[in-house]
Tab-separated table of C-alpha atoms and ligand atoms in Angstrom:
chain	number	residue	atom	x	y	z
A	1	MET	CA	4.652	45.605	-54.568
A	2	THR	CA	5.280	44.825	-51.036
A	3	LYS	CA	7.809	46.800	-49.224
A	4	ILE	CA	9.638	46.163	-46.258
A	5	ILE	CA	9.337	49.244	-43.418
A	6	LEU	CA	11.573	49.513	-40.276
A	7	THR	CA	8.989	49.872	-36.767
A	8	ASN	CA	9.991	52.002	-33.469
A	9	ASP	CA	11.487	48.964	-31.897
A	10	GLY	CA	13.623	48.203	-34.589
A	11	SER	CA	12.205	45.835	-36.085
A	12	HIS	CA	11.425	45.200	-39.550
A	13	SER	CA	7.521	44.911	-40.747
A	14	LEU	CA	6.042	45.150	-44.349
A	15	PHE	CA	3.926	47.188	-46.278
A	16	SER	CA	1.389	46.072	-49.199
A	17	GLU	CA	0.704	48.759	-51.355
A	18	GLU	CA	-2.337	46.536	-53.052
A	19	ALA	CA	-4.032	46.458	-49.871
A	20	ASP	CA	-2.952	49.614	-48.686
A	21	GLU	CA	-2.241	48.292	-45.048
A	22	HIS	CA	0.825	47.188	-42.941
A	23	TYR	CA	1.225	44.027	-41.994
A	24	HIS	CA	1.738	44.803	-38.496
A	25	SER	CA	1.253	48.333	-35.743
A	26	LYS	CA	4.236	50.279	-37.232
A	27	LEU	CA	4.913	50.506	-32.961
A	28	GLY	CA	6.555	47.861	-33.177
A	29	ALA	CA	6.512	44.433	-35.200
A	30	ILE	CA	7.855	42.211	-32.618
A	31	SER	CA	6.503	44.093	-29.826
A	32	GLU	CA	2.775	43.845	-31.096
A	33	SER	CA	2.993	40.226	-32.222
A	34	LEU	CA	4.833	39.099	-28.922
A	35	HIS	CA	2.014	41.079	-26.811
A	36	VAL	CA	-1.133	39.993	-29.012
A	37	PHE	CA	-0.436	36.479	-29.845
A	38	ILE	CA	2.277	35.402	-27.558
A	39	LYS	CA	1.364	36.917	-24.347
A	40	ASN	CA	-2.401	36.861	-25.154
A	41	GLY	CA	-2.515	34.527	-27.224
A	42	ILE	CA	-0.333	31.189	-26.250
A	43	ASN	CA	0.250	32.057	-23.245
A	44	ARG	CA	-3.391	31.783	-21.974
A	45	THR	CA	-3.093	28.109	-22.700
A	46	THR	CA	-1.392	25.683	-20.080
A	47	LYS	CA	-2.151	22.395	-22.607
A	48	LYS	CA	1.093	20.409	-23.324
A	49	GLU	CA	0.126	20.125	-26.909
A	50	ILE	CA	-1.488	23.096	-29.032
A	51	LYS	CA	-3.011	22.931	-32.793
A	52	ILE	CA	-3.012	26.771	-33.458
A	53	LEU	CA	-4.547	27.973	-37.003
A	54	GLU	CA	-3.398	31.387	-37.799
A	55	ILE	CA	-5.239	33.928	-40.878
A	56	GLY	CA	-2.695	35.232	-42.705
A	57	PHE	CA	0.772	34.063	-42.578
A	58	GLY	CA	2.740	37.134	-43.921
A	59	SER	CA	6.002	37.305	-42.501
A	60	GLY	CA	6.098	34.380	-40.497
A	61	LEU	CA	7.219	36.492	-37.751
A	62	ASN	CA	4.137	34.964	-35.494
A	63	ALA	CA	4.799	31.262	-36.710
A	64	LEU	CA	8.504	31.422	-35.789
A	65	LEU	CA	7.907	33.748	-32.374
A	66	THR	CA	5.595	30.278	-31.203
A	67	GLN	CA	8.597	27.723	-32.433
A	68	ILE	CA	10.646	29.596	-30.173
A	69	LYS	CA	7.751	29.537	-27.104
A	70	CYS	CA	7.209	25.840	-27.590
A	71	GLU	CA	10.755	25.041	-28.018
A	72	LYS	CA	11.504	26.993	-24.688
A	73	GLU	CA	8.786	25.452	-22.614
A	74	ASN	CA	8.720	21.958	-24.510
A	75	ARG	CA	4.888	21.932	-25.707
A	76	MET	CA	4.291	20.665	-28.696
A	77	CYS	CA	2.316	22.751	-31.273
A	78	HIS	CA	0.811	22.084	-34.554
A	79	TYR	CA	0.916	25.008	-36.194
A	80	TYR	CA	-1.251	25.481	-39.258
A	81	THR	CA	-1.570	29.004	-41.608
A	82	LEU	CA	-3.677	30.303	-44.315
A	83	GLU	CA	-1.890	32.629	-47.141
A	84	LYS	CA	-3.423	33.753	-50.282
A	85	PHE	CA	-0.721	35.643	-51.431
A	86	PRO	CA	2.709	34.194	-50.406
A	87	VAL	CA	5.379	37.025	-49.496
A	88	LYS	CA	8.568	36.614	-51.985
A	89	ARG	CA	11.416	35.015	-50.684
A	90	GLU	CA	13.838	37.992	-51.607
A	91	LEU	CA	11.837	40.374	-49.650
A	92	ILE	CA	11.593	37.533	-46.616
A	93	SER	CA	15.644	37.270	-46.673
A	94	LYS	CA	15.756	41.014	-45.785
A	95	LEU	CA	13.686	40.727	-42.648
A	96	ASN	CA	15.656	41.733	-39.288
A	97	TYR	CA	13.466	39.395	-37.119
A	98	CYS	CA	16.422	37.100	-36.114
A	99	GLN	CA	18.729	39.760	-35.884
A	100	LYS	CA	16.483	41.528	-33.365
A	101	LEU	CA	15.507	38.681	-31.541
A	102	GLU	CA	19.392	37.709	-31.924
A	103	ILE	CA	18.690	33.950	-32.675
A	104	ASN	CA	20.418	32.022	-35.959
A	105	GLU	CA	18.662	32.105	-39.086
A	106	THR	CA	18.173	28.122	-39.361
A	107	ILE	CA	14.455	28.019	-38.265
A	108	PHE	CA	13.385	31.110	-39.627
A	109	ASN	CA	14.729	30.029	-43.260
A	110	LYS	CA	13.269	26.767	-42.424
A	111	ILE	CA	9.958	27.984	-42.033
A	112	HIS	CA	10.109	29.870	-44.976
A	113	ASP	CA	11.594	26.954	-47.171
A	114	VAL	CA	9.331	24.367	-46.224
A	115	GLU	CA	6.983	23.209	-48.856
A	116	TRP	CA	3.138	24.950	-49.292
A	117	ASN	CA	0.260	22.189	-48.232
A	118	VAL	CA	1.859	19.295	-46.361
A	119	GLU	CA	2.821	18.926	-42.788
A	120	GLN	CA	6.349	19.603	-41.851
A	121	ILE	CA	8.610	19.285	-39.004
A	122	ILE	CA	10.212	22.377	-38.160
A	123	SER	CA	11.814	21.287	-34.598
A	124	PRO	CA	11.221	18.582	-31.961
A	125	ASN	CA	8.004	20.532	-30.276
A	126	PHE	CA	7.364	22.411	-33.395
A	127	THR	CA	5.105	20.951	-37.002
A	128	LEU	CA	4.193	23.537	-39.774
A	129	THR	CA	1.478	23.184	-42.499
A	130	LYS	CA	1.104	26.176	-44.376
A	131	LEU	CA	-1.667	26.399	-46.612
A	132	GLU	CA	-1.943	28.809	-49.681
A	133	GLU	CA	-5.694	29.157	-49.995
A	134	ASP	CA	-7.876	31.906	-49.770
A	135	VAL	CA	-9.729	32.576	-45.478
A	136	LEU	CA	-12.846	32.549	-47.553
A	137	ASN	CA	-13.061	29.287	-49.537
A	138	PHE	CA	-11.345	27.403	-46.284
A	139	ARG	CA	-12.351	24.780	-44.622
A	140	THR	CA	-11.350	22.267	-42.074
A	141	LYS	CA	-12.189	19.113	-40.134
A	142	VAL	CA	-9.226	19.728	-37.679
A	143	LYS	CA	-9.779	21.321	-34.643
A	144	PHE	CA	-7.887	23.756	-33.015
A	145	ASP	CA	-7.128	25.581	-29.246
A	146	ILE	CA	-6.232	29.028	-30.559
A	147	ILE	CA	-6.892	30.430	-33.780
A	148	TYR	CA	-4.659	33.510	-34.366
A	149	PHE	CA	-6.750	36.179	-36.327
A	150	ASP	CA	-4.309	38.216	-38.580
A	151	ALA	CA	-5.952	39.267	-41.295
A	152	PHE	CA	-5.767	42.998	-42.734
A	153	SER	CA	-7.730	45.405	-41.201
A	154	PRO	CA	-11.902	45.334	-41.654
A	155	GLU	CA	-12.152	48.564	-43.354
A	156	LYS	CA	-9.561	47.536	-45.727
A	157	GLN	CA	-10.712	43.509	-46.191
A	158	PRO	CA	-14.318	43.687	-45.083
A	159	LYS	CA	-14.945	40.495	-46.574
A	160	VAL	CA	-12.592	38.462	-44.444
A	161	TRP	CA	-14.545	39.787	-41.486
A	162	GLU	CA	-18.110	38.521	-42.089
A	163	GLU	CA	-20.139	37.363	-40.061
A	164	ALA	CA	-20.314	33.632	-42.235
A	165	ILE	CA	-16.091	33.678	-42.033
A	166	LEU	CA	-16.225	34.707	-38.160
A	167	LYS	CA	-18.738	31.703	-37.860
A	168	ASN	CA	-16.475	29.647	-40.084
A	169	MET	CA	-13.866	30.443	-37.015
A	170	TYR	CA	-16.288	28.886	-34.278
A	171	SER	CA	-16.892	25.618	-36.125
A	172	PHE	CA	-12.704	25.270	-36.504
A	173	LEU	CA	-12.453	26.080	-32.888
A	174	LEU	CA	-12.305	23.059	-29.754
A	175	LYS	CA	-14.422	23.414	-26.786
A	176	ASP	CA	-12.929	26.022	-24.504
A	177	GLY	CA	-10.833	27.471	-28.002
A	178	PHE	CA	-10.750	30.890	-28.447
A	179	LEU	CA	-9.414	33.715	-31.152
A	180	ILE	CA	-7.551	36.161	-30.439
A	181	THR	CA	-6.770	39.286	-33.089
A	182	TYR	CA	-5.790	43.159	-32.531
A	183	CYS	CA	-8.673	44.087	-33.593
A	184	ALA	CA	-11.306	46.198	-31.391
A	185	LYS	CA	-13.619	47.396	-33.394
A	186	GLY	CA	-17.022	47.654	-31.833
A	187	ILE	CA	-18.754	45.870	-35.174
A	188	ILE	CA	-17.036	42.976	-34.693
A	189	LYS	CA	-16.497	42.272	-31.392
A	190	ARG	CA	-20.622	42.610	-31.250
A	191	ARG	CA	-20.796	39.967	-34.553
A	192	LEU	CA	-18.342	37.487	-32.489
A	193	LYS	CA	-20.791	37.777	-29.777
A	194	LYS	CA	-24.069	37.506	-32.032
A	195	ILE	CA	-22.253	34.000	-32.989
A	196	GLY	CA	-22.110	32.527	-29.665
A	197	PHE	CA	-18.222	33.846	-28.555
A	198	GLU	CA	-17.491	35.111	-25.178
A	199	ILE	CA	-16.043	38.296	-25.460
A	200	GLU	CA	-13.053	39.667	-23.489
A	201	SER	CA	-11.033	42.501	-24.264
A	202	LEU	CA	-7.527	43.768	-23.329
A	203	ALA	CA	-5.195	45.969	-23.092
A	204	GLY	CA	-3.461	46.572	-25.952
A	205	PRO	CA	-0.098	46.557	-26.987
A	206	MET	CA	2.513	49.938	-26.486
A	207	GLY	CA	-0.504	51.870	-25.043
A	208	LYS	CA	-2.582	50.808	-28.512
A	209	ARG	CA	-6.056	50.813	-27.856
A	210	GLU	CA	-7.249	47.301	-26.991
A	211	ILE	CA	-7.536	43.616	-28.452
A	212	THR	CA	-10.064	40.766	-28.547
A	213	GLN	CA	-9.768	37.769	-26.919
A	214	ALA	CA	-13.478	35.753	-28.525
A	215	LYS	CA	-14.044	32.053	-26.626
A	216	LYS	CA	-15.808	29.122	-27.464
A	217	LYS	CA	-18.017	28.643	-24.945
B	1	SAM	C1	-1.677	41.394	-40.831
B	1	SAM	S1	-0.786	40.556	-42.408
B	1	SAM	C2	-0.262	39.273	-41.417
B	1	SAM	C3	1.028	39.239	-40.585
B	1	SAM	C4	1.450	37.783	-40.327
B	1	SAM	N1	0.587	36.786	-39.612
B	1	SAM	C5	2.882	37.928	-40.047
B	1	SAM	O1	3.168	37.029	-38.476
B	1	SAM	O2	3.733	38.434	-40.516
B	1	SAM	C6	-2.201	40.039	-43.124
B	1	SAM	C7	-2.031	38.710	-44.139
B	1	SAM	O3	-2.902	38.108	-44.819
B	1	SAM	C8	-3.092	37.513	-45.991
B	1	SAM	N2	-4.621	37.761	-46.418
B	1	SAM	C9	-4.783	38.856	-47.293
B	1	SAM	N3	-6.091	37.985	-48.075
B	1	SAM	C10	-6.268	36.694	-47.332
B	1	SAM	C11	-7.324	35.786	-47.312
B	1	SAM	N4	-8.424	35.456	-48.595
B	1	SAM	N5	-7.123	34.192	-47.137
B	1	SAM	C12	-5.708	34.568	-46.704
B	1	SAM	N6	-4.647	35.095	-46.181
B	1	SAM	C13	-5.137	36.167	-46.476
B	1	SAM	C14	-2.287	38.929	-46.427
B	1	SAM	O4	-1.646	38.631	-47.124
B	1	SAM	C15	-0.990	38.993	-45.281
B	1	SAM	O5	0.333	38.381	-45.542
């Protein structure tokens, strides 16, 4: 079962009993997503047209924050996101993200209500392709500027962090593209480096340990 929890910044997150894992930091879901994926993700490229791949669509918070950013800056984003276990719609309706961000719910609802597995226009600068797929089997010919690697942790889902999967991520990136993740474990950084990524450790959100940027050379 998946349950809603309240995090320290007042925004909701989810807890999966099956995975025994939270979807975001308990210190703050919105704060964490803004720090890891907006400030250290999309903000680190100045490109006017961007392709992003997210691993783990979850509550759709990263997709929403990226859409807001792209509309604000008039930058075109093609956002692809993978999810093996889509969250029930009733649960999504109870999340307080729009209330906390002081926006109306139209875009968030659209992000969740559009059909899976086909590209959908969410707003003038944001298209969304939600893929109901297992990252372990995922292959694509599309090349991305950024990968938001937001899977559950290596402790809980070691297979997702295996070298073969991270190698696939490397192959999905454009030259100078990068992967960003909240994970700062030494073993994962060494694995990424071995594949050929250039690693940069960045300050974590809310005084938490570092996060990792892995750039394709
Ligand atoms: C940390 S949460 C992602 C949070 C999400 N980005 C958000 O903004 O709410 C990890 C997500 O990865 C999904 N997931 C777990 N195993 C997966 C797999 N093998 N392939 C694709 N998605 C998976 C989980 O169901 C969960 O939604």
